[in-house]
Amino acid sequence: MFKRILRVFIVIVVLAVLVIVVGGIVGFNFLRDNGIKQYFATMKPPAATVSTTIAKPSNWTPGVEAIGTVRAVRGVDLTVETAGIVKEIAFHANQKVAANAVLLQLDDAVERADLDAQKAQAALDQTTLTRAVELTRRGVGSDSTLDTARAAASASASQVTRLQAVLDQKQLTAPFAGTVGIPRIDLGQYLAPGTAVVTLQDLDTMRVDFSVPEQQLPLLKIGQTVRLGLGGSDDMPFAGAIRGIDPKIDPSSRLVNIRAEVANPEGKLTPGQFVQVRVELPEEQNVLSLPQTALTTSLYGDYIFVVQPAKPAGAAPAQPAKPDEKPAAATDKPADAKPADAKAADAKPADAMKPAADAMKPAADAAKPADKAAADAAKPAAADPAKPAAEGDKPAFVLSQVFVKPGRRNQGMVEIVEGLKAGDEVVTAGQNRLFNGMTVNVDNTIDPTKSANKQADQQ
C-alpha cells in the first residue's frame, strides 16, 4: 500500500516537473518572440549622413542647348586634275603649309618638251611678224602677208600659254595655308583625274553647324555668344558667335540650321568632332536653382528632401524623473525595518536604557542603507541628465519630402519653379534609402557638385 502511494506520488511529481519545464520553455519562447517584436517595432534606424545646400536666389543665364559638328572654315580634299605618275611628294602628315606651296609633282617630261618646242615656234612666228611689219612699212610687203604673220604669232603665244597650263596641272599646290593630313598616294603610283591625294584643313578658325527646334528660333540672332564643350565634360571653354541662320525650317524635322564660328588658336578642336553647343541668352535675376543631384525623379513626380530641425518629443521631460523613483523604494525598505527593530527592543523591558540604546542602533543601521540608496540615486540622477544635455548640444535634423516643379537646366544646375522657398536646406547627396521623417546628420565637408580633383586643389 505504501509503495503504491509512493509510486503515485513520484508520478505526480514527475508530471508536475514536466509541466513546469514545458510551460517554462513555452513561456520563454513566447516572451522572447514578443520582446524581439517590440524591439524591432520601437527601434529607430540610424541617422544617415547627407550633404546639403541652402536655396537662395541667384543670377541665371538661360541658354539654348544643342549638339553640333565641328568643321574647318576652309577645308578641302585635294585631288589631281590630270593623269600621271607620282614623281615627288613634297609634304608629310600634319605639316603646316603655306598658300601656293607645291605638295605633289607628277611626271611632266613630255609636257615640258612640248612646251619648249612651242616656245621655239612662237619665237619664230614673232620674228616673221617683225619682218612683215618692217616690209609693210617700206611698202614692199602686202597687208595680207602682215595679217597672216600676226595671226600665226598670236596663235603660237596662245599655244605656249595652253602648254604651260597643262604643265602646271602636273603640280598639286595648296590653295590656302593650313595643315595637311596623311598622304593617300605613294611614289610611282599612277593617278587618274579626280584621285584624292590629301586633306587640307585651316584649323585657326572652326565652323560649328547645329540645329534647334523651331520654337527656339525667335530667341536666336546673328552675333549671339556661343559656347562649346567637348563630349563628356560640363566645361565649355570655347567661345564664338553665330554667323548664319538658315531662313528655311526643315518641314520633315521642324529644325532650323544654325552656323557659328569659333577661334581655335590652340588647335584643340578637330574637324568632324562632336561638341555640345550652348547659345547664351540675356541674364535673369532672382532665380531659385539647385544642383541637379538634389532632384530625384519618380513615377509620382520630381521631389527633393528638405532638412528641418527635429521637433522635441512630448515624453522627453518625464524621463529624467524615473531614476528618482528607485531610491525612494530603496529608502522605504530600511524605514520598514525600523519597527521590526523596535519590536526587538521592546522584548526586553527589564532594562530601560538598553532598549533605548538598541532602538538607536537600528536607527543608525537604517540610516546607512538610506544614505547608500540616496548616493546610488544621485549617481544616475547626475549622470542621466548630463547625457541628454550632451546630446542636446548636437542639433537633430529630420527630412521632409517636397514635390517640386523643375524648369530649365544649365551647367549642372536646375531651376525650381514651384515647391521651393528661399532659405530651405536641401539634400544634394546621399539620397539613397532616404524617406520622409528620417533623422539625418549633415556633413558638408565635401561638395558633390564639384569634382574631387578641384576640391583637392582648393584644399
PDB file of C-alpha atoms in Angstrom, residues 23 25 27 51 56 80 87 115 147 150 182 214 219 239 253 258 317 334 337 377 389 405 408 418 424-425:
ATOM      1  CA  GLY A  23       5.497  25.603 -19.544  1.00  0.00           C
ATOM      2  CA  ILE A  25      10.078  26.625 -22.322  1.00  0.00           C
ATOM      3  CA  GLY A  27       6.675  30.853 -21.832  1.00  0.00           C
ATOM      4  CA  SER A  51      25.326  66.878 -47.858  1.00  0.00           C
ATOM      5  CA  LYS A  56      18.833  81.197 -52.375  1.00  0.00           C
ATOM      6  CA  VAL A  80      44.728  65.932-109.222  1.00  0.00           C
ATOM      7  CA  LYS A  87      57.294  61.765-109.179  1.00  0.00           C
ATOM      8  CA  LEU A 115      56.287  73.498-124.224  1.00  0.00           C
ATOM      9  CA  ASP A 147      47.894  89.746-141.231  1.00  0.00           C
ATOM     10  CA  ARG A 150      50.280  88.496-136.969  1.00  0.00           C
ATOM     11  CA  ILE A 182      48.043  61.722 -94.126  1.00  0.00           C
ATOM     12  CA  GLU A 214      11.533  75.964 -84.480  1.00  0.00           C
ATOM     13  CA  LEU A 219      15.432  83.551 -79.340  1.00  0.00           C
ATOM     14  CA  ALA A 239      33.541  80.864 -77.182  1.00  0.00           C
ATOM     15  CA  SER A 253      12.137  67.558 -88.738  1.00  0.00           C
ATOM     16  CA  ILE A 258      22.498  77.410 -87.333  1.00  0.00           C
ATOM     17  CA  PRO A 317      10.893  65.843 -19.981  1.00  0.00           C
ATOM     18  CA  PRO A 334      15.167  50.466   5.788  1.00  0.00           C
ATOM     19  CA  ALA A 337      12.888  47.609   9.172  1.00  0.00           C
ATOM     20  CA  ALA A 377      20.112  57.541  -6.643  1.00  0.00           C
ATOM     21  CA  ALA A 389      22.440  67.592 -22.239  1.00  0.00           C
ATOM     22  CA  LYS A 405       8.319  71.556 -60.462  1.00  0.00           C
ATOM     23  CA  ARG A 408      15.444  74.967 -67.146  1.00  0.00           C
ATOM     24  CA  GLU A 418       7.365  75.629 -57.684  1.00  0.00           C
ATOM     25  CA  ASP A 424      15.406  75.934 -47.391  1.00  0.00           C
ATOM     26  CA  GLU A 425      18.232  73.487 -46.683  1.00  0.00           C
TER      27      GLU A 425
END
